Coordinates of C-alpha atoms in Angstrom, one line a residue:
M1 CA 0.2 -0.2 -0.1
S2 CA 1.2 3.4 -0.5
D3 CA -0.2 6.9 0.4
L4 CA 0.1 10.1 -1.1
P5 CA 2.5 12.8 0.6
T6 CA 0.4 15.1 3.1
G7 CA -1.1 18.0 1.1
R8 CA -2.6 15.6 -1.3
V9 CA -5.8 14.3 -1.3
S10 CA -4.8 10.5 -0.3
F11 CA -6.1 7.2 -1.6
T12 CA -4.8 3.7 -1.5
L13 CA -3.9 2.3 -4.6
P14 CA -4.1 -1.5 -4.9
S15 CA -1.2 -3.8 -4.8
R16 CA -1.4 -5.2 -8.2
L17 CA -1.1 -1.5 -9.4
L18 CA 2.6 -2.3 -8.0
V19 CA 3.3 -4.7 -11.2
F20 CA 6.4 -2.6 -12.8
G21 CA 7.2 -1.1 -9.3
Q22 CA 6.2 1.7 -6.7
L23 CA 4.0 4.5 -8.1
R24 CA 6.3 7.6 -6.7
Y25 CA 4.5 11.4 -6.8
Q26 CA 7.5 14.0 -7.6
Q27 CA 6.1 17.3 -8.6
E28 CA 2.7 18.2 -9.6
A29 CA 1.9 20.9 -12.3
L30 CA -1.4 22.6 -12.2
G31 CA -2.9 20.6 -8.9
H32 CA -2.3 17.4 -10.7
P33 CA 0.5 14.9 -9.8
V34 CA 3.1 13.8 -12.1
V35 CA 3.1 10.1 -11.9
Q36 CA 7.0 8.5 -13.1
I37 CA 7.6 4.8 -12.2
S38 CA 10.7 2.9 -10.8
A39 CA 11.3 -0.2 -11.4
G40 CA 14.4 -1.5 -9.6
G41 CA 16.9 -0.3 -11.6
R42 CA 15.6 -1.6 -15.2
F43 CA 15.1 1.9 -16.5
G44 CA 17.6 3.6 -14.3
G45 CA 16.2 3.0 -10.6
P46 CA 16.2 4.7 -7.7
E47 CA 20.4 3.8 -7.6
S48 CA 21.2 4.8 -10.4
G49 CA 20.7 8.5 -9.2
R50 CA 19.1 9.3 -12.5
E51 CA 15.6 10.6 -13.6
L52 CA 13.7 8.7 -15.9
S53 CA 13.8 11.2 -18.3
E54 CA 17.5 11.3 -18.8
V55 CA 17.2 7.8 -19.3
W56 CA 14.8 7.9 -22.4
G57 CA 15.5 11.8 -23.8
A58 CA 15.2 14.6 -23.5
G59 CA 11.7 16.1 -24.4
M60 CA 9.8 12.8 -24.2
M61 CA 8.3 13.4 -21.0
A62 CA 6.3 16.5 -20.6
S63 CA 6.2 18.1 -17.4
E64 CA 3.3 19.9 -17.8
G65 CA -0.1 19.3 -19.9
I66 CA -1.6 21.7 -22.3
G67 CA -3.4 24.2 -20.2
A68 CA -0.4 25.1 -18.3
L69 CA 1.7 25.3 -21.1
L70 CA -1.0 27.8 -22.9
R71 CA -1.3 29.8 -19.4
G72 CA 1.9 30.5 -18.6
I73 CA 3.3 31.7 -22.2
R74 CA -0.4 33.8 -22.4
E75 CA 0.6 35.2 -18.6
A76 CA 3.8 36.0 -19.4
A77 CA 3.3 38.3 -22.0
G78 CA 1.1 40.0 -19.7
L79 CA -2.4 38.9 -22.3
T80 CA -5.5 38.7 -20.6
R81 CA -7.3 35.7 -22.3
E82 CA -9.5 38.2 -24.6
E83 CA -6.3 39.7 -25.4
Q84 CA -5.1 36.4 -26.3
A85 CA -8.0 35.0 -27.6
A86 CA -8.2 38.3 -30.1
L87 CA -4.7 36.8 -31.6
L88 CA -5.9 33.5 -32.0
Q89 CA -8.6 35.1 -34.4
A90 CA -6.4 37.3 -36.5
A91 CA -4.8 34.4 -36.7
Q92 CA -6.6 32.5 -38.8
G93 CA -7.9 35.8 -40.9
G94 CA -10.3 37.3 -38.8
K95 CA -12.4 34.3 -38.5
W96 CA -14.4 34.0 -35.4
F97 CA -12.4 33.1 -31.7
D98 CA -15.1 32.5 -28.9
P99 CA -12.4 33.5 -25.4
E100 CA -14.6 30.9 -23.7
N101 CA -13.1 28.0 -26.0
L102 CA -9.8 29.2 -24.6
K103 CA -10.2 29.4 -20.7
R104 CA -11.7 26.0 -21.4
W105 CA -8.1 24.8 -22.9
E106 CA -6.0 26.3 -20.3
T107 CA -8.3 24.8 -17.2
E108 CA -8.1 21.4 -19.2
K109 CA -12.0 21.1 -19.4
R110 CA -11.3 20.7 -23.0
L111 CA -8.2 19.7 -25.2
P112 CA -7.2 21.3 -28.4
T113 CA -8.1 19.1 -31.7
P114 CA -6.0 18.3 -34.0
M115 CA -7.1 20.8 -36.8
W116 CA -5.8 24.1 -34.1
H117 CA -2.2 22.4 -33.6
V118 CA -0.4 24.7 -36.0
L119 CA -2.2 27.5 -35.2
L120 CA -1.4 27.5 -31.6
A121 CA 1.9 26.8 -32.5
E122 CA 2.3 29.3 -34.6
C123 CA 0.4 32.2 -32.3
Y124 CA 2.1 30.5 -29.0
G125 CA 5.7 30.4 -30.6
R126 CA 6.3 27.1 -29.8
P127 CA 7.1 23.9 -31.9
A128 CA 3.9 22.0 -32.9
E129 CA 5.8 19.3 -31.6
E130 CA 5.7 20.6 -28.0
I131 CA 1.8 21.5 -28.6
V132 CA 1.4 17.6 -29.2
R133 CA 3.1 16.7 -26.1
A134 CA 1.8 18.7 -24.0
I135 CA -1.9 17.9 -24.6
V136 CA -0.7 14.2 -24.8
V137 CA 0.6 14.7 -21.2
S138 CA -2.8 15.9 -20.5
R139 CA -5.0 13.6 -22.0
R140 CA -2.4 10.8 -20.3
R141 CA -3.2 12.1 -17.2
R142 CA -6.8 12.4 -17.5
R143 CA -6.6 8.7 -18.7
L144 CA -4.4 7.8 -15.5
H145 CA -6.3 9.9 -13.2
R146 CA -9.9 8.1 -14.4
L147 CA -8.2 4.7 -14.0
I148 CA -6.7 5.2 -10.2
G149 CA -9.9 6.1 -9.5
E150 CA -12.0 3.1 -10.7
E151 CA -9.3 0.9 -9.4
A152 CA -9.5 2.7 -5.6
R153 CA -13.5 2.2 -6.5
E154 CA -13.6 -1.4 -7.4
E155 CA -10.7 -2.8 -5.1
G156 CA -10.8 -6.5 -4.8
S157 CA -12.4 -6.7 -8.6
A158 CA -10.3 -8.5 -11.0
V159 CA -8.6 -6.1 -13.6
D160 CA -7.9 -6.6 -17.0
R161 CA -4.1 -6.8 -16.9
R162 CA -4.1 -5.9 -20.8
K163 CA -5.7 -2.6 -20.1
F164 CA -3.4 -1.9 -17.0
L165 CA -0.4 -2.5 -18.9
G166 CA -1.6 0.1 -21.7
V167 CA -2.2 2.6 -19.2
A168 CA 0.8 1.8 -17.3
A169 CA 3.2 2.7 -20.8
A170 CA 1.1 6.0 -21.2
A171 CA 2.1 7.4 -18.1
T172 CA 5.6 6.4 -18.3
G173 CA 6.0 7.9 -21.7
M174 CA 7.0 5.0 -23.0
A175 CA 5.0 5.3 -25.8
G176 CA 5.2 9.2 -26.0
L177 CA 8.0 9.3 -28.8
P178 CA 7.4 12.9 -31.1
D179 CA 7.2 11.4 -33.7
I180 CA 4.4 9.3 -33.4
A181 CA 2.6 11.7 -30.5
E182 CA 0.3 12.5 -33.2
A183 CA -0.8 9.4 -34.3
R184 CA -1.8 8.0 -30.9
H185 CA -3.0 11.5 -29.7
G186 CA -5.8 10.1 -32.3
I187 CA -5.7 6.5 -30.7
N188 CA -6.6 7.6 -27.6
A189 CA -9.4 9.7 -29.0
G190 CA -11.1 6.6 -30.5
L191 CA -10.5 4.5 -27.6
S192 CA -10.9 6.5 -24.4
T193 CA -14.2 6.5 -22.6
S194 CA -16.7 9.1 -23.1
D195 CA -15.3 12.4 -21.6
G196 CA -18.3 14.0 -19.5
G197 CA -17.2 17.8 -20.5
D198 CA -16.8 17.5 -23.7
L199 CA -20.6 16.1 -23.8
A200 CA -21.3 18.8 -21.6
Y201 CA -19.3 21.7 -23.7
L202 CA -21.6 20.1 -27.3
D203 CA -24.7 20.2 -25.2
G204 CA -24.1 24.0 -24.2
A205 CA -22.3 24.7 -27.8
F206 CA -26.0 23.4 -29.2
E207 CA -28.2 25.2 -27.3
R208 CA -26.2 28.5 -27.8
H209 CA -26.2 27.8 -31.9
R210 CA -30.1 26.9 -31.5
G211 CA -30.7 30.6 -30.9
G212 CA -30.7 31.5 -34.3
Y213 CA -28.4 34.2 -36.3
R214 CA -29.2 37.0 -34.1
G215 CA -28.2 39.3 -36.3
R216 CA -25.4 37.9 -37.9
P217 CA -24.8 37.0 -41.5
P218 CA -24.9 33.1 -42.5
S219 CA -21.2 32.6 -42.9
E220 CA -20.5 34.0 -39.8
A221 CA -22.9 31.9 -38.4
L222 CA -21.6 29.0 -39.8
G223 CA -18.2 30.0 -38.6
Q224 CA -19.1 29.4 -35.4
I225 CA -20.4 26.4 -35.5
K226 CA -17.5 24.6 -37.3
A227 CA -15.4 24.6 -34.2
D228 CA -17.7 22.0 -32.5
L229 CA -18.3 19.8 -35.4
D230 CA -15.1 18.7 -35.1
L231 CA -15.5 17.8 -31.1
L232 CA -19.3 16.2 -32.4
R233 CA -16.9 14.0 -34.9
E234 CA -14.7 12.7 -31.8
L235 CA -16.9 11.9 -29.9
L236 CA -19.3 10.1 -31.8
G237 CA -16.1 8.0 -32.5
R238 CA -15.6 6.9 -29.0
P239 CA -17.6 3.8 -26.8
H240 CA -20.7 5.4 -25.1
P241 CA -22.9 3.2 -22.8
A242 CA -26.5 3.5 -25.1
A243 CA -28.5 6.0 -23.2
V244 CA -25.2 8.3 -23.8
R245 CA -25.1 7.6 -27.0
K246 CA -28.9 8.6 -27.7
D247 CA -28.4 11.7 -26.7
L248 CA -25.1 12.7 -28.3
A249 CA -27.2 11.5 -31.4
R250 CA -29.5 13.9 -31.0
T251 CA -27.2 16.7 -29.6
A252 CA -25.9 15.2 -33.7
A253 CA -29.2 15.8 -35.5
G254 CA -29.4 19.1 -33.7
I255 CA -26.2 20.6 -34.6
T256 CA -25.9 19.1 -38.1
G257 CA -29.5 20.4 -38.7
L258 CA -28.3 23.7 -37.6
V259 CA -25.4 24.0 -40.2
A260 CA -28.0 22.3 -43.2
I261 CA -30.3 25.4 -42.4
I262 CA -27.0 27.9 -42.6
Q263 CA -26.3 26.6 -45.8
H264 CA -30.0 26.6 -47.4
D265 CA -29.8 30.1 -46.4
R266 CA -26.7 30.7 -48.3
G267 CA -27.7 28.9 -51.2
D268 CA -25.5 25.7 -51.2
Q269 CA -28.8 23.7 -52.2
R270 CA -26.6 20.3 -52.3
D271 CA -24.4 20.4 -49.1
A272 CA -27.7 21.4 -47.5
V273 CA -29.0 18.4 -48.6
G274 CA -26.2 16.0 -47.6
W275 CA -26.1 17.9 -43.8
F276 CA -29.9 17.5 -43.4
A277 CA -29.2 13.5 -44.9
T278 CA -26.5 13.5 -41.9
A279 CA -29.3 15.4 -39.1
E280 CA -31.9 12.5 -40.3
Q281 CA -29.8 9.6 -39.7
A282 CA -28.9 11.1 -36.3
A283 CA -32.5 12.0 -35.4
R284 CA -33.2 8.5 -36.5
E285 CA -30.9 6.7 -34.3
S286 CA -31.7 8.7 -31.6
G287 CA -35.5 8.1 -31.1
D288 CA -36.7 11.4 -30.9
R289 CA -39.5 11.8 -33.4
H290 CA -40.3 15.5 -32.7
M291 CA -36.5 15.9 -33.4
L292 CA -37.0 13.7 -36.9
A293 CA -39.9 15.8 -37.4
W294 CA -38.3 19.0 -37.1
V295 CA -35.2 18.2 -39.2
L296 CA -37.4 16.7 -42.2
S297 CA -39.5 19.8 -41.9
R298 CA -36.4 22.2 -42.3
H299 CA -35.6 19.8 -44.8
A300 CA -38.4 20.3 -46.8
M301 CA -37.6 24.4 -47.4
V302 CA -35.1 23.4 -49.8
P303 CA -37.1 22.0 -52.3
L304 CA -39.4 24.0 -51.8
N305 CA -37.4 27.2 -52.0
Y306 CA -35.3 26.1 -54.8
G307 CA -37.9 24.9 -57.4
A308 CA -39.2 21.7 -56.5
P309 CA -42.5 21.8 -54.3
H310 CA -43.7 18.3 -55.4
A311 CA -40.6 16.8 -53.6
A312 CA -41.3 19.7 -50.7
A313 CA -44.8 18.7 -50.1
T314 CA -44.6 15.1 -50.1
M315 CA -41.5 15.6 -47.5
A316 CA -43.6 18.2 -45.3
I317 CA -46.1 15.1 -45.3
R318 CA -43.8 12.6 -44.0
A319 CA -42.6 15.1 -41.3
R320 CA -46.4 15.9 -40.2
A321 CA -46.9 12.3 -39.4
E322 CA -43.6 11.8 -37.6
A323 CA -44.8 14.7 -35.3
G324 CA -48.0 13.2 -34.1
R325 CA -50.9 14.8 -32.7
S326 CA -49.6 15.7 -29.5
P327 CA -48.8 19.4 -29.6
S328 CA -44.9 20.2 -30.5
A329 CA -42.8 23.3 -32.4
A330 CA -42.6 20.5 -35.0
G331 CA -45.9 19.9 -35.8
A332 CA -46.9 23.1 -36.2
L333 CA -43.6 23.8 -38.3
A334 CA -44.8 20.6 -40.7
A335 CA -48.4 21.7 -41.3
A336 CA -46.9 25.6 -42.5
V337 CA -44.3 24.0 -44.5
T338 CA -47.2 21.8 -46.1
A339 CA -49.5 24.6 -46.4
R340 CA -46.8 26.6 -48.4
S341 CA -45.4 23.7 -50.2
L342 CA -49.4 23.0 -51.4
A343 CA -49.9 26.1 -52.6
S344 CA -46.8 26.1 -54.4
V345 CA -48.4 23.2 -56.8
G346 CA -51.4 25.1 -56.9
D347 CA -53.5 22.5 -54.7
R348 CA -55.4 25.6 -52.5
E349 CA -57.6 23.8 -51.0
G350 CA -54.9 21.4 -49.3
A351 CA -53.0 24.5 -48.5
L352 CA -56.1 26.3 -46.8
R353 CA -56.5 23.0 -44.7
A354 CA -52.8 23.0 -43.9
V355 CA -53.0 26.2 -42.9
A356 CA -56.1 25.9 -40.3
D357 CA -53.9 22.9 -39.5
A358 CA -50.8 25.3 -38.3
R359 CA -52.7 27.9 -36.5
A360 CA -54.4 25.4 -34.3
A361 CA -51.2 23.9 -33.7
A362 CA -49.7 27.0 -32.8
A363 CA -52.5 28.1 -30.6
R364 CA -51.7 24.9 -28.2
L365 CA -47.9 25.4 -28.0
D366 CA -46.4 26.2 -24.6
S367 CA -43.7 29.3 -24.1
V368 CA -41.0 26.8 -24.3
Q369 CA -42.2 25.2 -27.8
G370 CA -42.9 29.0 -29.2
A371 CA -39.7 30.7 -28.1
D372 CA -38.0 32.1 -30.8
T373 CA -34.9 29.7 -32.2
W374 CA -34.6 27.8 -34.2
F375 CA -36.3 24.8 -33.0
G376 CA -39.0 26.5 -31.4
Y377 CA -42.0 27.5 -33.9
A378 CA -42.3 31.4 -32.5
P379 CA -45.6 33.3 -33.5
Q380 CA -43.3 35.7 -35.9
K381 CA -42.2 32.9 -37.4
H382 CA -45.5 31.6 -38.1
H383 CA -46.7 34.8 -39.8
V384 CA -43.8 34.8 -42.4
H385 CA -44.7 30.9 -42.9
L386 CA -48.6 31.7 -43.4
S387 CA -47.6 35.2 -45.4
Q388 CA -45.7 33.2 -47.8
A389 CA -48.3 30.7 -48.2
F390 CA -50.8 33.1 -48.8
T391 CA -48.5 35.3 -51.7
L392 CA -48.4 31.7 -53.7
M393 CA -51.7 31.2 -53.0
G394 CA -52.5 35.1 -54.9
R395 CA -54.2 35.8 -51.7
T396 CA -52.8 39.1 -51.1
R397 CA -55.1 40.5 -48.7
E398 CA -54.7 37.7 -46.3
A399 CA -50.7 37.6 -47.4
Y400 CA -50.8 41.6 -46.2
V401 CA -52.6 40.8 -42.5
E402 CA -49.8 38.3 -42.3
Q403 CA -46.7 40.4 -43.2
E404 CA -47.9 43.4 -41.1
S405 CA -48.2 40.8 -38.2
A406 CA -45.2 39.3 -38.6
L407 CA -43.2 42.8 -39.1
A408 CA -44.5 43.8 -36.0
L409 CA -43.2 40.9 -34.0
T410 CA -39.6 40.6 -35.7
K411 CA -36.9 42.3 -33.8
S412 CA -34.5 44.4 -35.2
P413 CA -31.4 42.6 -36.1
S414 CA -33.6 40.3 -38.6
V415 CA -32.0 41.2 -41.4
M416 CA -33.0 38.3 -43.7
T417 CA -36.7 38.2 -42.0
R418 CA -37.3 41.5 -43.2
A419 CA -35.8 41.3 -46.3
L420 CA -38.0 37.9 -47.1
I421 CA -41.4 39.9 -45.7
A422 CA -40.7 42.7 -48.2
V423 CA -40.4 40.6 -51.1
D424 CA -43.7 39.2 -50.2
R425 CA -45.3 42.3 -50.6
A426 CA -43.6 43.0 -54.4
V427 CA -45.0 40.4 -54.9
C428 CA -48.1 40.7 -53.6
V429 CA -48.2 44.2 -55.2
R430 CA -47.4 42.3 -58.6
A431 CA -50.7 39.9 -58.3
D432 CA -53.0 43.3 -57.7
G433 CA -51.7 44.6 -60.8
D434 CA -49.0 47.1 -60.1
P435 CA -45.9 45.6 -61.5
A436 CA -43.5 49.2 -60.8
T437 CA -44.7 49.6 -57.6
A438 CA -43.7 45.9 -57.2
A439 CA -40.6 46.7 -58.4
D440 CA -39.4 49.7 -56.6
L441 CA -40.2 48.0 -53.3
A442 CA -37.8 44.9 -54.3
V443 CA -35.2 47.6 -55.4
S444 CA -35.4 49.5 -52.0
A445 CA -34.9 46.1 -50.0
W446 CA -32.4 44.4 -51.8
L447 CA -30.3 48.2 -51.6
Q448 CA -30.7 47.9 -47.6
L449 CA -29.5 44.5 -47.8
P450 CA -25.9 44.3 -46.2
A451 CA -23.7 42.7 -48.8
A452 CA -23.3 39.5 -46.6
Y453 CA -27.1 38.6 -47.3
R454 CA -27.3 38.8 -50.9
D455 CA -26.9 35.6 -51.6
G456 CA -28.6 32.5 -51.7
L457 CA -32.3 32.1 -50.6
V458 CA -33.3 36.2 -50.5
R459 CA -31.5 36.2 -53.8
S460 CA -33.5 33.3 -55.3
R461 CA -36.6 35.1 -53.8
V462 CA -35.9 38.4 -55.9
E463 CA -34.5 36.5 -58.9
S464 CA -37.9 34.8 -58.9
L465 CA -40.3 38.2 -58.8
C466 CA -37.7 39.9 -61.5
R467 CA -38.6 37.0 -63.8
S468 CA -42.5 37.5 -63.0
L469 CA -41.8 41.3 -64.2
P470 CA -42.8 42.8 -67.6
G471 CA -40.8 45.4 -69.3
R472 CA -39.0 48.4 -67.5
P473 CA -39.9 47.1 -63.5
G474 CA -38.2 44.0 -65.0
S475 CA -35.1 46.0 -66.4
T476 CA -35.5 47.9 -63.3
L477 CA -35.0 45.2 -60.4
R478 CA -32.6 43.4 -62.9
D479 CA -30.3 46.4 -62.1
A480 CA -30.4 46.2 -59.3
L481 CA -29.7 42.8 -58.9
T482 CA -26.3 43.4 -61.3
S483 CA -25.2 46.2 -59.3
R484 CA -24.3 44.6 -56.2

């Protein structure tokens, strides 16, 4: 039996953990003991008077993990975490970098994935190999502490010898040669059990991203999600208990669905369809029918907005079937998208029935289901969908009412929503026999639109209106579209 020195948390190690010799805690970094193993002289034991790092070569055992390394360099430079994050942002061409991500690295609640290694090396002035070694030390320490905790709780039970030997070798650095550290890092990610901190972070990231654009252009929103996709991919490659796997699959469906929505809004139809297919697969694995209904409803908007309304109607009807009869945002959205799809193919009676269903479903939603997020069905969103449905049916009086209701509920940063409502109004004015005023309304909305929003969905709607305008009104709008 061996106890930790005074001042550290004490626990007892089972005797079988002494297979390689005595576990000796020599120093502490970041409040975590660094393990060295002496083996009675076989690897330069106590009688040799040399440390293991001298025997195995300098640099083959890092004394600190990635958190201490990054924090130490930053503090030595006199930088705050926000200032360091700004440097990282500048180094990647101005793409947003969240200071909270840096905090998670410094506290080792999360470890940098391979996509960040070169950037960290550049920004912190260290060789990439040193960054990788520090990450390997942190990951090794996590695994060793997890094993020790398991052994302390399960003393007296049989231990898989191969598992222990593998972790012990990792703890000593025997498998940590710099030239294979990158490969070993990836293998560890695949073999280790799920990290609760990473799972909790990803769940929180899902909550943050689902709030909608909040005044950000689609490309910026996509950039902020991208970093979390790497963690998602890593987590999906690890083994998990069945219940955890279902929760992770649901989170994966939500995050990949958000990426699909953004790609749809940017006009990248092919990529949007691919991401929606991934989201559908994840939703089915999760067993959450409302998540599946939401994915299918959102997916239906791709063919609906880009010229395949029959396919959209088929998918929207599938979404309604998955949503079932209980009140849900997904069910209300599915009914609204069905109304728009049927209106687009000329089935006015079917569209009006779907409008009535959408209204009834929206009236039954609670505050959570009716929240103004990408996963909620807020009143403003409801009026936007009905505006489009009535516009497509040529029922302009009802469309104008829905547009006014939507605008009254639309917050100022909702740039895209305001533009889409303006285009609907212009289409209604055109249907009422005033193409010149319709062109003026569309030109005004287009010119007020920031450049970051002048692609994808908004452009598709304006171009569709442009094709319906005769003579001079059509030319006026066409000139505005080409002026950029």
